[in-house]
XYZ file of C-alpha atoms in Angstrom:
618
model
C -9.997 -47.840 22.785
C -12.199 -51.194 23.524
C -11.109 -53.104 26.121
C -9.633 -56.103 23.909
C -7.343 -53.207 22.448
C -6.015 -52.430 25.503
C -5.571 -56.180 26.630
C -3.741 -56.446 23.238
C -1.084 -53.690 24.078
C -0.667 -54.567 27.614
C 0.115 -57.975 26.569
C 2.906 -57.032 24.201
C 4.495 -54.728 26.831
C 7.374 -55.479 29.205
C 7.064 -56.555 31.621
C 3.736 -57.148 31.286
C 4.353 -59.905 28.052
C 5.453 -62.593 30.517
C 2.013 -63.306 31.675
C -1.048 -65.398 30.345
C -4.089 -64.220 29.390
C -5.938 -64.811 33.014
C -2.914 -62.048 34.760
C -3.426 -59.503 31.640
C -7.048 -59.638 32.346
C -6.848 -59.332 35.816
C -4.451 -56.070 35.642
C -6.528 -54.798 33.011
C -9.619 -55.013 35.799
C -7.668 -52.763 38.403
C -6.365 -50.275 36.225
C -8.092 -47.329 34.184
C -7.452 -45.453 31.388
C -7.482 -41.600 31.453
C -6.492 -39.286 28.556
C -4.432 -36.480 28.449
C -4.573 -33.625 26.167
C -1.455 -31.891 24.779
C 0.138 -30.020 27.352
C -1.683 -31.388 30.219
C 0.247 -32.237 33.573
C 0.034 -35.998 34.562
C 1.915 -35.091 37.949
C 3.730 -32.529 38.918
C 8.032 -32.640 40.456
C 7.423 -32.698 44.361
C 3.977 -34.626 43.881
C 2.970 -36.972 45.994
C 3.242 -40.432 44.957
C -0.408 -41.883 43.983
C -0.407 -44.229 40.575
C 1.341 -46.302 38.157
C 1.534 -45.329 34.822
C 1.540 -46.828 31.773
C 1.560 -45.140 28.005
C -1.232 -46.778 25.428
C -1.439 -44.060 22.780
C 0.712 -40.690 22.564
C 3.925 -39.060 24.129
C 4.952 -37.797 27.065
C 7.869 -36.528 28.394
C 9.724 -35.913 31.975
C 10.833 -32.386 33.216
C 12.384 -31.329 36.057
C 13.067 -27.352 37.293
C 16.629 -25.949 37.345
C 17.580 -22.443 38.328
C 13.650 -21.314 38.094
C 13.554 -22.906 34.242
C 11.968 -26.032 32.995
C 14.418 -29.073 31.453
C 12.962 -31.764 29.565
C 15.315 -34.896 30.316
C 13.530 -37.441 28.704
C 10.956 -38.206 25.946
C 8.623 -41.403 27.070
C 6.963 -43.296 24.547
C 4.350 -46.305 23.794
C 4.700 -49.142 26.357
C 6.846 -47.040 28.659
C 6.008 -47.402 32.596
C 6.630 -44.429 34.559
C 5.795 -43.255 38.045
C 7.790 -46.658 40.076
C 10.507 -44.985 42.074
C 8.135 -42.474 43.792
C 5.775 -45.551 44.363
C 7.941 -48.074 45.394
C 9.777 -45.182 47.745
C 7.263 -43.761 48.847
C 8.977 -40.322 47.776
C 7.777 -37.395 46.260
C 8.222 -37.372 42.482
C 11.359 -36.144 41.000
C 10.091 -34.904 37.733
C 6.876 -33.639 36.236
C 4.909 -35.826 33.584
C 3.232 -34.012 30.854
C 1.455 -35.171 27.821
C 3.326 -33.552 24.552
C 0.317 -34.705 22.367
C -3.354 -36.771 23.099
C -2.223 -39.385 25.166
C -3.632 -42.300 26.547
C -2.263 -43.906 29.847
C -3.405 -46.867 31.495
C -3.276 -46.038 35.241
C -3.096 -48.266 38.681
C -3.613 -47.355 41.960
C -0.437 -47.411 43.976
C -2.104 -50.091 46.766
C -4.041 -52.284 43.856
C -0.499 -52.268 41.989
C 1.315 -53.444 44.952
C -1.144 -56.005 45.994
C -0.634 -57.546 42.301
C 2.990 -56.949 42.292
C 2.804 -59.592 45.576
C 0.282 -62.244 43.235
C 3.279 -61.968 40.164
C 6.762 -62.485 41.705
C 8.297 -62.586 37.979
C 6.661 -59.290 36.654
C 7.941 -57.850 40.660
C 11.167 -58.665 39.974
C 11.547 -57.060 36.444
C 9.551 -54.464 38.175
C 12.704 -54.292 40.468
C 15.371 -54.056 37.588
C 13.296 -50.940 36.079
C 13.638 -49.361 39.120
C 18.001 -49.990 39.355
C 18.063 -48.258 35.632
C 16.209 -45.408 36.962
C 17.894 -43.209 39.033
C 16.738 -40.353 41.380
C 19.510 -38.029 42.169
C 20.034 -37.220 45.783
C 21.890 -33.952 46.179
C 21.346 -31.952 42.865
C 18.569 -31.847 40.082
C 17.693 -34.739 38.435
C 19.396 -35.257 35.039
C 18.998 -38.304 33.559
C 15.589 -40.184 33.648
C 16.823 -44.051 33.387
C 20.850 -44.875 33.057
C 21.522 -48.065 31.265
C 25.135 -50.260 32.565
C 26.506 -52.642 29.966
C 29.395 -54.624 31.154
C 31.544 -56.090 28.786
C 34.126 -59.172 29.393
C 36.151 -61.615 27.433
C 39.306 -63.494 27.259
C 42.937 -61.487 26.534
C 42.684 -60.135 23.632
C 39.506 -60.364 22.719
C 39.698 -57.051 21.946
C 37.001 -56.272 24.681
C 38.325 -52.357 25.260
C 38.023 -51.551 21.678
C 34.903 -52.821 21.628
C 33.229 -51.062 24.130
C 34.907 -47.793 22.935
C 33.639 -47.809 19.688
C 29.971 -49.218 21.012
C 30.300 -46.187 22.956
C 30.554 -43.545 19.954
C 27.993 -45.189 17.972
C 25.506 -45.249 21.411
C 26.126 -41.668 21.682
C 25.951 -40.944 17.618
C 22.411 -42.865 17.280
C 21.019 -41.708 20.247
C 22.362 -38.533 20.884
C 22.546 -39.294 24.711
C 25.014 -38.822 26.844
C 27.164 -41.926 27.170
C 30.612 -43.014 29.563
C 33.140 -45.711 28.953
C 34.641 -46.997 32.183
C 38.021 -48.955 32.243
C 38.778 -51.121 35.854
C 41.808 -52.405 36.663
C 44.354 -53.252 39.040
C 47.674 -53.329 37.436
C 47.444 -49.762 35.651
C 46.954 -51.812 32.312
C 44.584 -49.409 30.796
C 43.559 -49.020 27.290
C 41.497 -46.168 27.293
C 44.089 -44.243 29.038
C 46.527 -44.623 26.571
C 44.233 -42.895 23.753
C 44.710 -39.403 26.030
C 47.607 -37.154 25.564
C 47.359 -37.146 29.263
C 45.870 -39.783 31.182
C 44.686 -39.475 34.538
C 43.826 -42.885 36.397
C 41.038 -42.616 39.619
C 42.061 -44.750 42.379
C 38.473 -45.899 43.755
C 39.650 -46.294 47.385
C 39.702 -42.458 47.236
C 36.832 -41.394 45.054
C 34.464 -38.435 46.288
C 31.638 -36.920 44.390
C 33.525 -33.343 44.533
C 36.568 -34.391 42.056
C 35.395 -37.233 40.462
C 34.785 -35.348 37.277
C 38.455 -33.995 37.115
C 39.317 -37.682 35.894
C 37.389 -38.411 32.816
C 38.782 -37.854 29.953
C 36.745 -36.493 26.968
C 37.959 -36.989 23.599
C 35.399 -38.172 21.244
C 33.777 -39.589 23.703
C 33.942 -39.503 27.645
C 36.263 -42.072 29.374
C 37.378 -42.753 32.750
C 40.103 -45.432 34.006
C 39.625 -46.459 37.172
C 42.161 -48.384 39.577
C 41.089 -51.113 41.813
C 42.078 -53.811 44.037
C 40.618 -57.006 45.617
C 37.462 -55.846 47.463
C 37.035 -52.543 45.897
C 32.963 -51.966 45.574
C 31.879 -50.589 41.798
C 28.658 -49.319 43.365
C 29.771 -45.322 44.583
C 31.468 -44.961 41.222
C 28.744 -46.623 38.981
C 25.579 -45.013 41.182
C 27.616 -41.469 40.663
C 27.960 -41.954 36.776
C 24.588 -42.901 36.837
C 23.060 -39.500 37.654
C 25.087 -37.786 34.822
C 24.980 -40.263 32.002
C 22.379 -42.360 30.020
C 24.609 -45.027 29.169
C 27.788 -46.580 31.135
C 29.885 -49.125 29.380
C 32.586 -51.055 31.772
C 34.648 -53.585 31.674
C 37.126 -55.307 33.976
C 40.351 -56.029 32.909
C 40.929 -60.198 32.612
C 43.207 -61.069 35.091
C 41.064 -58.725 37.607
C 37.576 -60.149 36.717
C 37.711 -63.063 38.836
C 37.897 -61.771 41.750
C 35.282 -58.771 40.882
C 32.885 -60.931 38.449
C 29.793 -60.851 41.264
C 30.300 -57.267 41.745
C 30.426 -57.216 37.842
C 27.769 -59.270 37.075
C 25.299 -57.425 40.003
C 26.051 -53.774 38.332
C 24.979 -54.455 34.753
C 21.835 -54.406 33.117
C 23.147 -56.296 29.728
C 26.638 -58.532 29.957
C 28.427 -58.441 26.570
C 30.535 -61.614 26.599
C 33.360 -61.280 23.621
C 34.430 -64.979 22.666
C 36.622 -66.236 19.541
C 34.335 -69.109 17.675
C 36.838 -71.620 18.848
C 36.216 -75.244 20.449
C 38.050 -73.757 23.936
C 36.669 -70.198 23.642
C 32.827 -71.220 23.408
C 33.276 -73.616 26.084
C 35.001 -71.839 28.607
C 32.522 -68.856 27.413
C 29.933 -71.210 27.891
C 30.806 -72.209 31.274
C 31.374 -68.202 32.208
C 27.620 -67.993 31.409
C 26.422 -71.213 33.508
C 28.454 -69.906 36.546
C 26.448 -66.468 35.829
C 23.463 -68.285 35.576
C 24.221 -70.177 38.785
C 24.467 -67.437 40.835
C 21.524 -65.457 39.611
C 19.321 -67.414 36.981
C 17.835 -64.170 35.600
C 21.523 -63.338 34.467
C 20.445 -65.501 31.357
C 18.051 -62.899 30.360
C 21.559 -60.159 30.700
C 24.150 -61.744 28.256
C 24.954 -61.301 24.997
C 27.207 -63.764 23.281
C 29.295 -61.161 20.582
C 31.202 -63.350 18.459
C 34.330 -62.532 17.137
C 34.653 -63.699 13.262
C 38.176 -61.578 12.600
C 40.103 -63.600 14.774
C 41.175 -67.538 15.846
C 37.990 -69.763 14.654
C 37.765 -74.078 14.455
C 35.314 -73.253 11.643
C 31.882 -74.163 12.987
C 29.031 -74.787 12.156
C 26.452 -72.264 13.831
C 24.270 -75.170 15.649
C 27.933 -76.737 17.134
C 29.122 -73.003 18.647
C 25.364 -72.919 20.351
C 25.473 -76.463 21.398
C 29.315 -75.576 23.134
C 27.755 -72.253 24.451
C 24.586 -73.380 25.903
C 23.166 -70.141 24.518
C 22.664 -68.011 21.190
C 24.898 -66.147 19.619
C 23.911 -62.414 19.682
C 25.648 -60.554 17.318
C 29.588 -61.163 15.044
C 32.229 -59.150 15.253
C 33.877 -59.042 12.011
C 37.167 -57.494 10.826
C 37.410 -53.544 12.039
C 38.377 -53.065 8.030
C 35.097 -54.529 7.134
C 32.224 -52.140 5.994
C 30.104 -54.368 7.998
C 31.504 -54.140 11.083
C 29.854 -50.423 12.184
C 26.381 -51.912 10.634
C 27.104 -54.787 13.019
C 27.913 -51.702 15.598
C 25.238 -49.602 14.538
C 22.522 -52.441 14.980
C 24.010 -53.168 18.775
C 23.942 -49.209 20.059
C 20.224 -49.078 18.374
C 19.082 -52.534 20.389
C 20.700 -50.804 23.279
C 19.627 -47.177 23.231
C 15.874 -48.706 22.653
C 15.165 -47.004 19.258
C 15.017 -50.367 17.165
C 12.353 -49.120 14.132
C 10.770 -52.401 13.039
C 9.106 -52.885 9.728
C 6.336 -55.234 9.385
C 5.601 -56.646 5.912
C 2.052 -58.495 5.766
C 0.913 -61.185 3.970
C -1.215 -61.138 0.450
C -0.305 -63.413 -2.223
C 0.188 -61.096 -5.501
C -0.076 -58.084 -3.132
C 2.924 -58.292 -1.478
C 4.881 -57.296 -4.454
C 4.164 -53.474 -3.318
C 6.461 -54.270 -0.961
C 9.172 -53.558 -2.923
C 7.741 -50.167 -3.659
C 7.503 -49.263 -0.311
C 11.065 -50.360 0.285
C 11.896 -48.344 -2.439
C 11.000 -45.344 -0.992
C 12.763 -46.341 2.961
C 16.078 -46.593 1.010
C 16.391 -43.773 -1.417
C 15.150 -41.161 1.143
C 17.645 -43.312 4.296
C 15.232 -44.850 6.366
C 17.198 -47.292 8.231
C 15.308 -50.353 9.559
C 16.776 -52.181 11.878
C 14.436 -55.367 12.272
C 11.839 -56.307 9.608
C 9.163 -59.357 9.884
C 7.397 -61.097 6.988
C 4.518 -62.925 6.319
C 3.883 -64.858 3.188
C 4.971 -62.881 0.423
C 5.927 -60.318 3.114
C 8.739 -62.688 4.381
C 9.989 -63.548 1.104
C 10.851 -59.291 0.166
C 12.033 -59.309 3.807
C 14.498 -61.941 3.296
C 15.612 -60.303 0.382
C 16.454 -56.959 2.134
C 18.020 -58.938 5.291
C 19.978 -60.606 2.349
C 21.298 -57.285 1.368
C 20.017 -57.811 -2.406
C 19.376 -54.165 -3.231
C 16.124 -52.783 -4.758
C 17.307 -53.008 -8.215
C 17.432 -56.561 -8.140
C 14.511 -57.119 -5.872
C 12.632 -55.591 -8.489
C 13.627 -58.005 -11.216
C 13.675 -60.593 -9.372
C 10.059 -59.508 -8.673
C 8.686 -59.615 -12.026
C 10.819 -63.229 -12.776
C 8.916 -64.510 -9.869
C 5.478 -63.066 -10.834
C 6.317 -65.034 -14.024
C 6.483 -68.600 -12.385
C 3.467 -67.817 -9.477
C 1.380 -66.773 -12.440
C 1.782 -70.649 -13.788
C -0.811 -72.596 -11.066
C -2.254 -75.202 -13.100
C -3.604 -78.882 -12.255
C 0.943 -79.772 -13.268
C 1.979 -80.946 -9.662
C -1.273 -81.758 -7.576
C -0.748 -83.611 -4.749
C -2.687 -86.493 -3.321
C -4.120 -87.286 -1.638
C -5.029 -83.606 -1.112
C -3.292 -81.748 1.823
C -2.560 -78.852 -0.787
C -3.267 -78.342 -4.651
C 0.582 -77.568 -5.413
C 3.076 -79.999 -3.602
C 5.787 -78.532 -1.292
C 8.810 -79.048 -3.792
C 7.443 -77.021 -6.225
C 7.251 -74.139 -3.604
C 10.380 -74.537 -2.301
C 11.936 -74.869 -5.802
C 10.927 -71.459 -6.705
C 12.757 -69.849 -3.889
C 15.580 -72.178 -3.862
C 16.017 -70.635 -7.689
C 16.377 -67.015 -5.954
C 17.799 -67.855 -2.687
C 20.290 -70.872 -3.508
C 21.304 -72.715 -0.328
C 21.772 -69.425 2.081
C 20.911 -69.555 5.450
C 20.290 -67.395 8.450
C 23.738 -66.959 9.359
C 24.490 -65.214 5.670
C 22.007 -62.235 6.542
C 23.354 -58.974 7.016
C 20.154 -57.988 9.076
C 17.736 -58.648 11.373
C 15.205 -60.896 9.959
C 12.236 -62.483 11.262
C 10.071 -64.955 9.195
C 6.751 -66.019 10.239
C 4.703 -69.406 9.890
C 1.977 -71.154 11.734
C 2.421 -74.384 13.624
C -0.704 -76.686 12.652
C 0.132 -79.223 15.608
C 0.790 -76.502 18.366
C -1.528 -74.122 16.836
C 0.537 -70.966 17.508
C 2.822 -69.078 15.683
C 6.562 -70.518 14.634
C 9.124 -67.560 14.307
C 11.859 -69.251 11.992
C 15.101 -67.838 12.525
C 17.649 -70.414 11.441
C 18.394 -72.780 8.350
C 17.487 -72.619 4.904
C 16.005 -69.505 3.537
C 14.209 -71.134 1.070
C 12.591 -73.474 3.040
C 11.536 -70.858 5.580
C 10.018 -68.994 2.883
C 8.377 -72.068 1.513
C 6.636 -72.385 5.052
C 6.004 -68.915 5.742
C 3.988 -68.541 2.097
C 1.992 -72.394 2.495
C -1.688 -71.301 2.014
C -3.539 -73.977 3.552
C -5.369 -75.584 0.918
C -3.805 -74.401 -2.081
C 0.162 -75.766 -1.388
C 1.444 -78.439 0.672
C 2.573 -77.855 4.358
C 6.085 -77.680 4.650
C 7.902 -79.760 7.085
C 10.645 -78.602 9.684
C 12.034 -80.547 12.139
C 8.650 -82.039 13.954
C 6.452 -79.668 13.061
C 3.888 -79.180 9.970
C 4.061 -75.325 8.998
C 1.646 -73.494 7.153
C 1.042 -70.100 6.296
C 2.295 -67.367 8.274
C -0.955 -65.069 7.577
C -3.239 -67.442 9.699
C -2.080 -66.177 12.973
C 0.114 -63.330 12.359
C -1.017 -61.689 8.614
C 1.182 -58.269 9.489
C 3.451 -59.451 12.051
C 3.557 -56.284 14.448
C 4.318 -58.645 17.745
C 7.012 -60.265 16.100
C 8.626 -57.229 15.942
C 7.756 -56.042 19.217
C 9.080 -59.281 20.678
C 12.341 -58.637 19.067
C 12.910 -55.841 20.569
C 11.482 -53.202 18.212
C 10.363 -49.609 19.322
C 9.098 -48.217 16.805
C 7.178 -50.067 14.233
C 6.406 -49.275 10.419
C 3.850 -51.793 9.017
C 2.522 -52.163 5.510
C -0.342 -53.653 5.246
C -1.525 -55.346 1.751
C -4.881 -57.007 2.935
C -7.734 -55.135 0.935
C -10.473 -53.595 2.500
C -13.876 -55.030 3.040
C -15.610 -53.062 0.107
C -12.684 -53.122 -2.425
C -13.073 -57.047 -2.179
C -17.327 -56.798 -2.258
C -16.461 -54.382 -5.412
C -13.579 -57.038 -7.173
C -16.270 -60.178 -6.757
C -19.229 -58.472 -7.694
C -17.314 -58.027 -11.402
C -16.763 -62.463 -11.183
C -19.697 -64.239 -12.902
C -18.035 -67.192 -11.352
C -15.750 -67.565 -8.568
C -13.365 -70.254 -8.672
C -11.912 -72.430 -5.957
C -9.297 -69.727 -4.867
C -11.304 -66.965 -4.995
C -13.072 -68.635 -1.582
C -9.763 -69.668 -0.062
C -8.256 -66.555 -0.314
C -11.759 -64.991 0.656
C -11.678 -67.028 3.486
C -8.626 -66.937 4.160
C -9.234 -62.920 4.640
C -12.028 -62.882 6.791
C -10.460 -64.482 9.012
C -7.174 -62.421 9.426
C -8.892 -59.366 9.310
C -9.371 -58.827 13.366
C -5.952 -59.778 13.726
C -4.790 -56.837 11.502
C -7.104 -54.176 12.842
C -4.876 -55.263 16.169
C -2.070 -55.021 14.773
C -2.558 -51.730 13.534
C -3.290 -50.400 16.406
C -0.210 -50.526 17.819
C 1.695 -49.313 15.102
C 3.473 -45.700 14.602
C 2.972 -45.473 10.873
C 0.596 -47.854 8.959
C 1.250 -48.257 4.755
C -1.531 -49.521 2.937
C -1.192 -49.571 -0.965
C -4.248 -48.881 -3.194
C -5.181 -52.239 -4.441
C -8.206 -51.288 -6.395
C -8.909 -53.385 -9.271
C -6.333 -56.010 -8.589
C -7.084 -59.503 -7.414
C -5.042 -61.794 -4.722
C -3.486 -64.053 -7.515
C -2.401 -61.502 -10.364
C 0.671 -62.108 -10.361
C 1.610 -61.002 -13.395
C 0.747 -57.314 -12.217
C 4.285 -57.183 -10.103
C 5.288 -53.952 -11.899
C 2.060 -52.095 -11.195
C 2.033 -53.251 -7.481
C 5.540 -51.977 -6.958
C 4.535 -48.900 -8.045
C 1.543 -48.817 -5.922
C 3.640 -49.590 -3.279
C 6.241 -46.542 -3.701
C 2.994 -44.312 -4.305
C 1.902 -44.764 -1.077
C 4.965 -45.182 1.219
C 5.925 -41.605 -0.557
C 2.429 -40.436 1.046
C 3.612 -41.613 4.229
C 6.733 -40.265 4.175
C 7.084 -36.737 6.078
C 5.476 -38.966 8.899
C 8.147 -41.681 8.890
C 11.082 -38.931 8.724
C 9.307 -37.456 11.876
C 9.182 -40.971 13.665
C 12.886 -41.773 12.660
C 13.856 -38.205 14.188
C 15.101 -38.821 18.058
């Protein structure tokens, strides 16, 4: 792994991705990179403290010894840090690190990570919130490798409790981790209490560690309702729960949260924030958050607005409910009777448990109809994706699987469309020339397949990629018109018209970001499936050595992949599983050849496919 590699990864690693290219390159110069072979012992439970650790390449996972046996409590992955309690402590290690496969770790000193710990306040202090997730136990065995707290508040009736009970058996379903719900209140109003046939309700001014467990209730899923009163601490409780669960979800009842909402807001590592899409909700939500933000401004980085769509609404636009909240809405609520509601569920407990699978769709003109194929294959055999990016072509199939369209009418849509592309002729030039086919007749294509929906109509997460030719950098579009997105994202330079949004001139998505693997990494994905549709080096020699005469587009899109090719060998790199369709014998604009790519596409994604089920497995 070359040292621009590692720089790459680093850089796309929390929390690591808030700094510029000068603080990357100086950690990269004080660290070092060691491999591991399968099996091999990185440190051992009882260690002495010596490095910071940091996976590149591999797997390794955390064990610690109970009654003379081994126990693995945690698998670590790609991008994971490890080793910080014991250094920031100065303790002995709690668990033992060993590699499961060949690993690569990038590793610091303990003094050289300090000393830039002291140069980078921000990257300290997220440094510093690690640490609170990651417990060490004190009296008995360590358990659990990192506990995650997820408050949850909103207004009466916001259905809040119900909420956080059913986030709680999805958690523990997708993850398969051990996961609490934990009801406070002070005027024995409790809600998870009343789903036991007999409820039992821990007064907090007289918890101990030695019958603490007595009181949760486990039916489904494990509960505890807890009593409180005007100065009550959470912290014995919460630091208690934290040794012997991965997840805790709490909430405070309404008329209690007042008086408790610092010791609330200081005890959770994500703040759900339930609101009604109402004038009054949103704002008093809205002012909820500033007072947050007020008293810590990293709190911003915590909440999550959920919006609930099944309820009282003032019928909105979505820019008026973000301009009343002062922040973005993070996921709707809608009705419990609604299929959509556990996807909406589903989608939260996934973000949450940090096992968001991300598929990256590149960019390739004709090419990108194997993308079908390849999504083909994910749904017939129930690959789930949570997140997919697109490029180009690659953002116009992922709109249409955030859209919920369904492969059978992706694929004719595919061949309709391979129809119209097919059609470039000198019909629509514009001049003077900033693009040999003017925007409209882009955008009129996909406004024929996509109509006038927006972001807010997607049933998934989508992420569409374009290039910013007055910043220079990529644009992440993520709210309007599909069409027009999709116009952007696919605006070769040189061959169609940029597309304007807003103030800026957009371009195609492939100059900066031809398989968007960041995109996804930045939106919280954790494992990433990319496919790939940019031919290789000799299978585009071979295809112009056949050409007598190459035409204009031939050296655009020649050009065009030259240039992208370092940022896919990247981006490849970092992925778990990498799909690349044969493309022999096809050229960039055959677009008539949408049937043969699709099955090109399913040919190789089926090749692929014992090695996504193994990634998918927990």
């Amino acid at each position: 792994m070359d040292i621009k590699e590692i720089k790459f990864i680093v850089a796309n690693t929390a929390p690591f991705n808030k700094l510029g290219d000068p603080g990357i390159a100086e950690f990269v110069d004080i660290s070092e990179i060691k491999e591991y072979k399968n099996r091999e012992i990185i440190y051992k439970e009882s260690d002495p403290p010596d490095y910071f650790y940091l996976i590149l390449q591999g797997r390794v996972v955390a064990l610690t010894r109970q009654a003379d046996k081994e126990s693995e409590i945690e698998l670590l992955k790609r991008g994971t840090c490890f080793g910080i309690i014991s250094l920031f402590n100065e303790e002995l290690h709690s668990v033992t690190a060993r590699s499961i496969e060949t690993t690569l770790i990038l590793r610091v000193h303990k003094e050289k990570f300090k000393d830039f710990l002291h140069k980078h306040p921000s990257v300290s202090f997220d440094f510093s919130r690690i640490l609170s997730q990651r417990v060490r136990s004190r009296f008995h065995p360590k358990k659990i490798f990192q506990c995650k707290r997820i408050g949850i508040m909103g207004p009466a009736g916001s259905g809040k409790s119900t909420y956080m009970f059913n986030l709680g058996l999805k958690l523990k379903e997708e993850t398969g981790k051990k996961v609490i719900c934990v009801e406070f209140s002070s005027n024995d109003n409790f809600t998870l209490a009343s789903r036991a046939a007999s409820p039992k309700i821990l007064d907090i001014s007289k918890f101990n560690e030695g019958d603490a467990l007595k009181y949760i209730i486990s039916e489904n899923i494990d509960c505890i309702s807890v009593r409180i009163e005007t100065g009550s601490n959470f912290s014995t409780l919460l630091n208690f729960l934290s040794e012997n669960y991965h997840f805790i979800l709490f909430e405070v009842s309404t008329h209690s949260l007042e008086a408790h909402l610092d010791d609330f807001a200081s005890h959770a590592d994500y703040i759900h924030v339930l609101v009604y899409p109402t004038r009054q909700d949103l704002a008093r939500a809205g002012s909820l958050i500033k007072l947050l933000e007020t008293k810590n401004p990293l709190s911003r980085e915590k909440i999550r607005v959920i919006s609930n769509e099944f309820g009282p609404t003032d019928n909105l636009s979505f820019d008026q409910k973000r301009e009343l909240l002062a922040h973005c809405i993070y996921a709707t609520v809608p009705s419990f009777r609604d299929q959509s509601y556990f996807k909406m569920l589903r989608r939260v407990s996934r973000d949450t448990g940090e096992i968001v699978l991300g598929l990256a769709l590149g960019s390739g003109a004709s090419f990108g109809f194997a993308h079908v194929g390849v999504l083909k294959v994910l749904e017939n055999n129930n690959v789930a994706i949570d997140v997919i990016a697109g490029t180009s072509m690659g953002a116009v199939f992922a709109a249409m699987w955030a859209l919920d369209f369904g492969i059978e009418k992706m694929e004719r849509i595919s061949l309709e469309l391979g129809k119209k592309l097919n059609l470039f002729s000198p019909r629509g030039f514009s001049f003077p020339l900033r693009g040999f086919i003017q925007a409209r007749r882009l955008e009129g294509i996909f406004r024929g397949i996509f109509a006038d929906l927006t972001f807010y109509d997607i049933k998934r997460t989508l992420k569409i990629v374009s290039f910013d030719f007055l910043k220079r950098e990529a644009y992440i579009i993520n709210e309007g018109l599909i069409y027009k997105a999709l116009a952007a994202s696919c605006a070769i330079p040189g061959v169609f018209e940029p597309i304007k949004v807003k103030n800026s001139i957009l371009l195609d998505g492939g100059i900066l970001n031809p398989l968007p693997v960041k995109i996804l990494i930045d939106a919280g994905a954790h494992k990433i499936i990319a496919v790939n549709i940019s031919p290789g080096g000799e299978q585009v020699k071979k295809a112009y050595e056949k050409k007598s005469r190459p035409h204009i587009f031939d050296f655009i899109f020649g050009s065009v992949e030259t240039m992208q090719k370092q940022f896919i060998d990247q981006a490849v790199k970092i992925c778990d599983v990498v799909i690349e369709p044969d493309l022999s014998g096809l050229e960039w604009l055959e677009f008539d050849k949408a049937g043969d790519l699709i099955k090109r596409g399913e040919t190789a994604a089926m090749d692929k496919l014992e090695q996504i089920k193994r990634l998918t497995q927990r």
